[in-house]
PDB file of C-alpha atoms in Angstrom:
ATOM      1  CA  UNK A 107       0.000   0.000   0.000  1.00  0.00           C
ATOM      2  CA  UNK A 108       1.532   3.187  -0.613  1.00  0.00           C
ATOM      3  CA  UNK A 109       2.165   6.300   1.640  1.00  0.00           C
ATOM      4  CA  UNK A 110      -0.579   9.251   1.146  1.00  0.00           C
ATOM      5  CA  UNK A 111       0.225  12.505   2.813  1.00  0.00           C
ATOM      6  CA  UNK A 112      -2.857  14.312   3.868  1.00  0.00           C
ATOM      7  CA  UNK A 113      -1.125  17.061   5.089  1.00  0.00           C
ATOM      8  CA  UNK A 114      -1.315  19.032   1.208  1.00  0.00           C
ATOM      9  CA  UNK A 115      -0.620  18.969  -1.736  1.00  0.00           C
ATOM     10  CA  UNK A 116       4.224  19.167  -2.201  1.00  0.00           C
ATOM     11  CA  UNK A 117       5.414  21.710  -4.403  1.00  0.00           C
ATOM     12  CA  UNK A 118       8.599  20.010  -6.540  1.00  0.00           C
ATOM     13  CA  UNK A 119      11.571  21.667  -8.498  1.00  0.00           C
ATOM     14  CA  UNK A 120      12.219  19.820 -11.798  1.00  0.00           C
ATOM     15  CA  UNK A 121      15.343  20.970 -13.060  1.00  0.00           C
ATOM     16  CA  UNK A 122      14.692  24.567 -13.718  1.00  0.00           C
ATOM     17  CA  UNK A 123      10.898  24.269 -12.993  1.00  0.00           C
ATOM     18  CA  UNK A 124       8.387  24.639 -10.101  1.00  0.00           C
ATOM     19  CA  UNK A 125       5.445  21.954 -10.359  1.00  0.00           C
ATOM     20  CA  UNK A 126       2.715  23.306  -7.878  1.00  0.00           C
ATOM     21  CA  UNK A 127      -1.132  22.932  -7.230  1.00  0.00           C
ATOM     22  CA  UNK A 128      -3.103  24.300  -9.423  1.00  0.00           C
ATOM     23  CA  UNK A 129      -4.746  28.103  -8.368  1.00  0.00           C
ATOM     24  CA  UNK A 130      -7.798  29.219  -9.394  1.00  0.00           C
ATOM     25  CA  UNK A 131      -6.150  32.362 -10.661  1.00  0.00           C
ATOM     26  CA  UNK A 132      -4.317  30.062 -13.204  1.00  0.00           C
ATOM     27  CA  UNK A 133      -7.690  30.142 -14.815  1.00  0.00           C
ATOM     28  CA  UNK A 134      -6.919  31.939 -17.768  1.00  0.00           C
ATOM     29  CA  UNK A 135      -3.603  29.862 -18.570  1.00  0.00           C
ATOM     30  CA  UNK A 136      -5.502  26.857 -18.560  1.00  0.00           C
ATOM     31  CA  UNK A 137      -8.152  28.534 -20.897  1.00  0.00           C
ATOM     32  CA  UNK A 138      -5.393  29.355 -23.258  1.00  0.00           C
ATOM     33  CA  UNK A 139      -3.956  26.369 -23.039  1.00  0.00           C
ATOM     34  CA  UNK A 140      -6.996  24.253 -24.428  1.00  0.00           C
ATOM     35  CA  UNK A 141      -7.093  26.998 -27.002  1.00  0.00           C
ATOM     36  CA  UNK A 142      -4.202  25.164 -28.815  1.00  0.00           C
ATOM     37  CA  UNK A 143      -5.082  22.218 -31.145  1.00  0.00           C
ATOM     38  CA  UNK A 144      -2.918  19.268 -29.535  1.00  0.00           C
ATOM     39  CA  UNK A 145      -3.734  19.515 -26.376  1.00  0.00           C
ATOM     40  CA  UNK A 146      -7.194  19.613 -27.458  1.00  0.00           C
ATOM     41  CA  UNK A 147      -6.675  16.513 -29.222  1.00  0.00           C
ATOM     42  CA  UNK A 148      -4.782  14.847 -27.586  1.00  0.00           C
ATOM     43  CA  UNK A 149      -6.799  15.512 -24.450  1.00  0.00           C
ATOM     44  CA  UNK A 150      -9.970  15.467 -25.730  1.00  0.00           C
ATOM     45  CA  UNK A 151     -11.836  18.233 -24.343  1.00  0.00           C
ATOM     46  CA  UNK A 152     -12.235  21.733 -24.813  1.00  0.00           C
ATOM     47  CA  UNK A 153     -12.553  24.965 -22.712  1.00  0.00           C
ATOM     48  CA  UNK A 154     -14.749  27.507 -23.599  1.00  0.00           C
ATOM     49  CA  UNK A 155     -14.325  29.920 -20.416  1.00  0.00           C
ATOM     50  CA  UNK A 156     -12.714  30.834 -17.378  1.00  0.00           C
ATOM     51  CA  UNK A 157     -15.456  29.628 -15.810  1.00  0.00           C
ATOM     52  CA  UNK A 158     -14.896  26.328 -16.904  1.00  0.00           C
ATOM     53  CA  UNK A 159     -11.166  26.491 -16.071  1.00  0.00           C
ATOM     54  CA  UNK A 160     -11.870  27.221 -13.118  1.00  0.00           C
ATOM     55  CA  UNK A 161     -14.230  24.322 -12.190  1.00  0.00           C
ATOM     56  CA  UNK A 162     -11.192  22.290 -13.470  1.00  0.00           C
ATOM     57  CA  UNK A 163      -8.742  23.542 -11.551  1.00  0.00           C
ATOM     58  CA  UNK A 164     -11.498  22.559  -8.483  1.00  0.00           C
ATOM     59  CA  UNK A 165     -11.899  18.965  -9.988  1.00  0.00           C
ATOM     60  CA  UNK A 166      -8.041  18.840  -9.740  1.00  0.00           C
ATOM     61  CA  UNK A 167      -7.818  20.001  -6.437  1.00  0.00           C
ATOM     62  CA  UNK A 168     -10.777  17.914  -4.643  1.00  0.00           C
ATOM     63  CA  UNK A 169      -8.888  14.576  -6.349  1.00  0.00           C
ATOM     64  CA  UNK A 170      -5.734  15.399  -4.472  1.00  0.00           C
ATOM     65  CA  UNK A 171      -8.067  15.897  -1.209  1.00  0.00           C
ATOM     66  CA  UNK A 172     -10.228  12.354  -2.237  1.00  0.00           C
ATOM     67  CA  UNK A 173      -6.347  10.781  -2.868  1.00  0.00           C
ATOM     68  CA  UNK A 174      -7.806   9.997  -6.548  1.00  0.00           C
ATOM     69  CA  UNK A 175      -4.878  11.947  -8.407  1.00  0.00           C
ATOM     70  CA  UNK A 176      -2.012  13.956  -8.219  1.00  0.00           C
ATOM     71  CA  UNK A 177      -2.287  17.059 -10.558  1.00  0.00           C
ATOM     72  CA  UNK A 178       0.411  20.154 -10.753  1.00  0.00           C
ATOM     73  CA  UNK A 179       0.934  23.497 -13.010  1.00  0.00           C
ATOM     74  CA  UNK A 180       4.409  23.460 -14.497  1.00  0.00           C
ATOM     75  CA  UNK A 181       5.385  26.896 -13.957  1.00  0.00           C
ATOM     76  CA  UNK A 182       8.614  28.400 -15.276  1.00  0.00           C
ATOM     77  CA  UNK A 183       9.997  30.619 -12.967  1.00  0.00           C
ATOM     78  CA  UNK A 184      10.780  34.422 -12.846  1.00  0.00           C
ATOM     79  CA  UNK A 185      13.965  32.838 -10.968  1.00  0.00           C
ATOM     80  CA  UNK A 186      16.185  29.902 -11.316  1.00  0.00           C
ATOM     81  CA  UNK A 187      14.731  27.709  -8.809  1.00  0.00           C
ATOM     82  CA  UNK A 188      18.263  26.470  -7.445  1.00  0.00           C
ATOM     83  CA  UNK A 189      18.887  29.942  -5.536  1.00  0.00           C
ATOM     84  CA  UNK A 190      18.129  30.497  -2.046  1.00  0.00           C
ATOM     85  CA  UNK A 191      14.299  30.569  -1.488  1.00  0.00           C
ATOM     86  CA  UNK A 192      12.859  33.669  -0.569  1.00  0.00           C
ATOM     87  CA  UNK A 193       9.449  34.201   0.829  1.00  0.00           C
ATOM     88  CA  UNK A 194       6.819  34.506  -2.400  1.00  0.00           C
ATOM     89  CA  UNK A 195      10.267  33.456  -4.759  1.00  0.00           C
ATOM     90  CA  UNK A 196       9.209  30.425  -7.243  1.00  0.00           C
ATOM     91  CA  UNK A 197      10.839  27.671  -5.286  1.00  0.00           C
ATOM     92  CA  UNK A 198       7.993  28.355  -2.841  1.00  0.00           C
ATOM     93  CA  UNK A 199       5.627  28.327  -5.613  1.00  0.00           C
ATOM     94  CA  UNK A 200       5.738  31.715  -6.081  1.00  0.00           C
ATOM     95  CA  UNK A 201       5.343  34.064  -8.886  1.00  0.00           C
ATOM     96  CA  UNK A 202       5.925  32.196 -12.711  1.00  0.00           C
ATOM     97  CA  UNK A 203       4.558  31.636 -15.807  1.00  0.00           C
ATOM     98  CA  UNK A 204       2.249  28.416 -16.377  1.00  0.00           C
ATOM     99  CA  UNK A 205       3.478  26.137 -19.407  1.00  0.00           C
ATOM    100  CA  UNK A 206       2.207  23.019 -18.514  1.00  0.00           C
ATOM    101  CA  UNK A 207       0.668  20.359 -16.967  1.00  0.00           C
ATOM    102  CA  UNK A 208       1.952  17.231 -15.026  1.00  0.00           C
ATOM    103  CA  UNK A 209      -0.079  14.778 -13.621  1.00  0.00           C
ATOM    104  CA  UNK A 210      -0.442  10.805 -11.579  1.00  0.00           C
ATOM    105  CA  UNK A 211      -4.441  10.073 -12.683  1.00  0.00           C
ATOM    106  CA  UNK A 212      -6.448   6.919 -11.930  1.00  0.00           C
ATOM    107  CA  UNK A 213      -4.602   6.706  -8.532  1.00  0.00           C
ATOM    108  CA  UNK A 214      -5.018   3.460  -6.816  1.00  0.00           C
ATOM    109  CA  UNK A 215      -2.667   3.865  -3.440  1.00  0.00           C
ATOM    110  CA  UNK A 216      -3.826   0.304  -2.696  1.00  0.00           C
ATOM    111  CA  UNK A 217      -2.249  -1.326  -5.545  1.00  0.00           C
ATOM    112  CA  UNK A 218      -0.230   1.126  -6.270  1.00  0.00           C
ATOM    113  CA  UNK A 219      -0.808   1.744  -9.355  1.00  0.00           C
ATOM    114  CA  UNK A 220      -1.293   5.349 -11.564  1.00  0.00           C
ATOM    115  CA  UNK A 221      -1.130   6.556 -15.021  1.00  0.00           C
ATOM    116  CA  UNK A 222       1.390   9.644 -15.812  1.00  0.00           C
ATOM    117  CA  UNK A 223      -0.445  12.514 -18.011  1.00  0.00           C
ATOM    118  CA  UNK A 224       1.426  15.676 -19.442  1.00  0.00           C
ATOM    119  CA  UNK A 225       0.960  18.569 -22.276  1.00  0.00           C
ATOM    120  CA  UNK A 226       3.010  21.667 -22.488  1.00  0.00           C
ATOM    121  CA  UNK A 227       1.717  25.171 -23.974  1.00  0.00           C
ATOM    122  CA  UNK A 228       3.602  26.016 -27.444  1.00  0.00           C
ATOM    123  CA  UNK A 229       5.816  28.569 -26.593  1.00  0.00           C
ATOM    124  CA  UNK A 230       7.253  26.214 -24.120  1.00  0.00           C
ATOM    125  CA  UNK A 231       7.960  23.420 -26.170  1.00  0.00           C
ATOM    126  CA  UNK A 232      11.101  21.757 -27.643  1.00  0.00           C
ATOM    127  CA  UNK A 233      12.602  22.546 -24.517  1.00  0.00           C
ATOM    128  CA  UNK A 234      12.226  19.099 -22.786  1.00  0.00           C
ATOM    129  CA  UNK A 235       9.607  20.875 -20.407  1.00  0.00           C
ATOM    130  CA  UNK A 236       6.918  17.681 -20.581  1.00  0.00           C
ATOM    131  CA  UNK A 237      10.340  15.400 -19.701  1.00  0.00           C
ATOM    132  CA  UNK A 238      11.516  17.136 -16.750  1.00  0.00           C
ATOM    133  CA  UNK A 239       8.254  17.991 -15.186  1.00  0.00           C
ATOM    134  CA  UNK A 240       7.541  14.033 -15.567  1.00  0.00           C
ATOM    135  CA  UNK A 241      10.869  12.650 -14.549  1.00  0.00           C
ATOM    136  CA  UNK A 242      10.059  14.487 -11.212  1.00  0.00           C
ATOM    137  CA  UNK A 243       6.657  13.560 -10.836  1.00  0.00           C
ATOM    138  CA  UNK A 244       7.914   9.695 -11.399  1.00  0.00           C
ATOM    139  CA  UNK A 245      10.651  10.406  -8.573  1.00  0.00           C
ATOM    140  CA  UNK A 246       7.611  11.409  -6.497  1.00  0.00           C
ATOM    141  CA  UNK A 247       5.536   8.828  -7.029  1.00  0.00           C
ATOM    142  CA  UNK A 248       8.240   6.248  -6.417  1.00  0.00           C
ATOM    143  CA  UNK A 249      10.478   7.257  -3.307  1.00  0.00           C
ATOM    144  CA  UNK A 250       7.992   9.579  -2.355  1.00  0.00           C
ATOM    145  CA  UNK A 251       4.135   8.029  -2.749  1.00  0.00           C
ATOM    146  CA  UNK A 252       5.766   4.673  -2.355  1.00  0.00           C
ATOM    147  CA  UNK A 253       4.237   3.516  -5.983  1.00  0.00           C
ATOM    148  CA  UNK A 254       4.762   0.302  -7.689  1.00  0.00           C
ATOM    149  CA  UNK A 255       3.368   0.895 -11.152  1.00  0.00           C
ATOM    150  CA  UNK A 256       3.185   4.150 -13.443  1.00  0.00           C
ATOM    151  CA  UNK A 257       1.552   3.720 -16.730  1.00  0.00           C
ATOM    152  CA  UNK A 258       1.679   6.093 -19.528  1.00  0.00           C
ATOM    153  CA  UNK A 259      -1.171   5.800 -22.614  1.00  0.00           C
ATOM    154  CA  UNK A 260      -1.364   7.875 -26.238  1.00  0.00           C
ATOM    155  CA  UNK A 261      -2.746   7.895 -29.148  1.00  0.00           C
ATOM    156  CA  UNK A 262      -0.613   5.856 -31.408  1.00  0.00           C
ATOM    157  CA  UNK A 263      -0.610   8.735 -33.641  1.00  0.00           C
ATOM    158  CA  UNK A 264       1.323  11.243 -31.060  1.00  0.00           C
ATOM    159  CA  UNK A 265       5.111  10.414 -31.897  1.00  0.00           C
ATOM    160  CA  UNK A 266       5.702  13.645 -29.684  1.00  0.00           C
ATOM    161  CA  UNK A 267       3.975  11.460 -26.339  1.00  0.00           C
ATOM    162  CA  UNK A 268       5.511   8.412 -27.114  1.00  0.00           C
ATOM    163  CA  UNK A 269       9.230   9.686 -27.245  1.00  0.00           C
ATOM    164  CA  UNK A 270       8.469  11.110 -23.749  1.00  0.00           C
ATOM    165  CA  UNK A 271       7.485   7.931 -21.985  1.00  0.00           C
ATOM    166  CA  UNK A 272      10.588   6.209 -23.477  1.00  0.00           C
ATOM    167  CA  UNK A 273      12.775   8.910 -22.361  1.00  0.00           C
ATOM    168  CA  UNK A 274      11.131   8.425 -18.785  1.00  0.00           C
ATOM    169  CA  UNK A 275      12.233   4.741 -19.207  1.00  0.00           C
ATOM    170  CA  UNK A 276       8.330   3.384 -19.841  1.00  0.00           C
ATOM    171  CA  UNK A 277       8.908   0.085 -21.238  1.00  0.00           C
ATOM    172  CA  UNK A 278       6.194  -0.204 -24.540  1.00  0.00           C
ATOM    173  CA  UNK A 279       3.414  -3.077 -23.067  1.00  0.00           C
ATOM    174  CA  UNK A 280       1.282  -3.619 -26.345  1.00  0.00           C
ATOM    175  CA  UNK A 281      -1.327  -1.664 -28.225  1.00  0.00           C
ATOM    176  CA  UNK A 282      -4.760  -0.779 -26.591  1.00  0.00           C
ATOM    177  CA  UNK A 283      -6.834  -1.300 -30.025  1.00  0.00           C
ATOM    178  CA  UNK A 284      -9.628   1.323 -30.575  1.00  0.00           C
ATOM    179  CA  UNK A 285      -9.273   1.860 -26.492  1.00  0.00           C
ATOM    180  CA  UNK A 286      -9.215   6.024 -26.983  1.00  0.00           C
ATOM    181  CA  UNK A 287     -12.140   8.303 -27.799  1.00  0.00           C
ATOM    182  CA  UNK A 288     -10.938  11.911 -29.737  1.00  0.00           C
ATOM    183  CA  UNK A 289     -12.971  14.063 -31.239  1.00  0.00           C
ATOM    184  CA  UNK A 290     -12.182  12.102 -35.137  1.00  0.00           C
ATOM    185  CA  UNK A 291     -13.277   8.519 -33.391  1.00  0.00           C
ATOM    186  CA  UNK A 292     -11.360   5.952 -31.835  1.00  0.00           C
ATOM    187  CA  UNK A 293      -7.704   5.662 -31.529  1.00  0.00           C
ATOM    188  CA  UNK A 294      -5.547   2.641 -30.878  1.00  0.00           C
ATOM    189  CA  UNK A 295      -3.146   3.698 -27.565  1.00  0.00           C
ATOM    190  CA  UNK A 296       0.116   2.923 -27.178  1.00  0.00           C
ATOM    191  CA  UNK A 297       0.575   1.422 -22.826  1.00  0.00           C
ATOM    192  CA  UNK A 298       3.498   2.300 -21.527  1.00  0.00           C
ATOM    193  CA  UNK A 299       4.369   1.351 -18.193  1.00  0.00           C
ATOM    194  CA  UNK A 300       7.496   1.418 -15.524  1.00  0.00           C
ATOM    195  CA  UNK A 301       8.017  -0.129 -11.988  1.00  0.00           C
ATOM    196  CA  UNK A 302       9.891   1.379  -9.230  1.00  0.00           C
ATOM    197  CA  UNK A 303      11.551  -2.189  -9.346  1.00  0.00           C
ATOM    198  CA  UNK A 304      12.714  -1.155 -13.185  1.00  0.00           C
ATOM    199  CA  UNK A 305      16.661   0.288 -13.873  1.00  0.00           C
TER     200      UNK A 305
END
């Protein structure tokens, strides 16, 4: 069984960024964030307002409290996270901007099991933002959480998603055959997967 700490939500440093809970003031990043066609696809959802941002930023938050999931902004900083925190300075989850999103869904702390989710806005890609915010939240979910099994899925037709999880050492498991719904139908998934017990 692994270790759940009800205490709140940890804010990590990922090599150069902060991953914190999301804010409702992050509202309008998120809404601009869905405004981009991947990570509506990939994702498959839209957002139409801040409204409805903001009701997902709630959903996000209430999972952490139910111990369902594990969901955090990647924010890069105003200020190199390795330098002395300061009170409000981004290695206290301070001030930054939001480029992504990091995530441990479908969290089963019984059987230690979750599945790893990411997307990164496009000014921030091609900067290995979606690996370093994920190698971190694996680190977490291993020594930390106490986790035996992460699982990554995607479309088979995201190359971009599927380069991550090998880079985060998630062996390929098979094909999941018509196993995603997008907005064009269906889509086989790639499962990934890696145990803490892995090299």
């Amino acid at each position: 069984m692994s270790r759940w700490d009800e205490s709140g939500q940890p804010t990590l440093a990922a090599d150069g960024l902060v991953l914190r809970p999301w804010r409702r003031e992050d509202a309008a990043a998120v809404r601009a964030a869905y405004d981009d066609d991947a990570i509506r696809r990939w994702h498959a959802r839209t957002m139409t307002d801040e409204d409805e941002a903001r009701a997902w930023i709630d959903g996000k938050n209430a999972a952490w409290r139910a111990g369902t999931a594990a969901e955090w902004a990647v924010v890069m900083p105003e200020a190199r996270v390795d330098e002395p925190a300061r009170e409000g300075s981004p290695s206290e989850g301070g001030p930054g901007r939001v480029v992504g999103r990091a995530a441990l869904n479908d969290l089963n702390l019984f059987e230690g099991y979750a599945a790893l989710a990411y997307w990164v806005v496009p000014e921030a890609r091609r900067r290995r933002v979606a690996l370093r915010a994920a190698t971190e939240v694996m680190r977490w979910a291993f020594e930390d959480l106490g986790l035996h099994r992460v699982e990554v899925e995607h479309s088979t037709r995201n190359p971009a998603s599927c380069r991550v999880a090998e880079l985060l050492g998630c062996r390929a498991e098979g094909v999941l055959r018509g196993y995603g719904l997008h907005a064009d139908g269906h889509h086989d998934m790639h499962l990934h997967a890696r145990l803490r017990t892995d090299a």
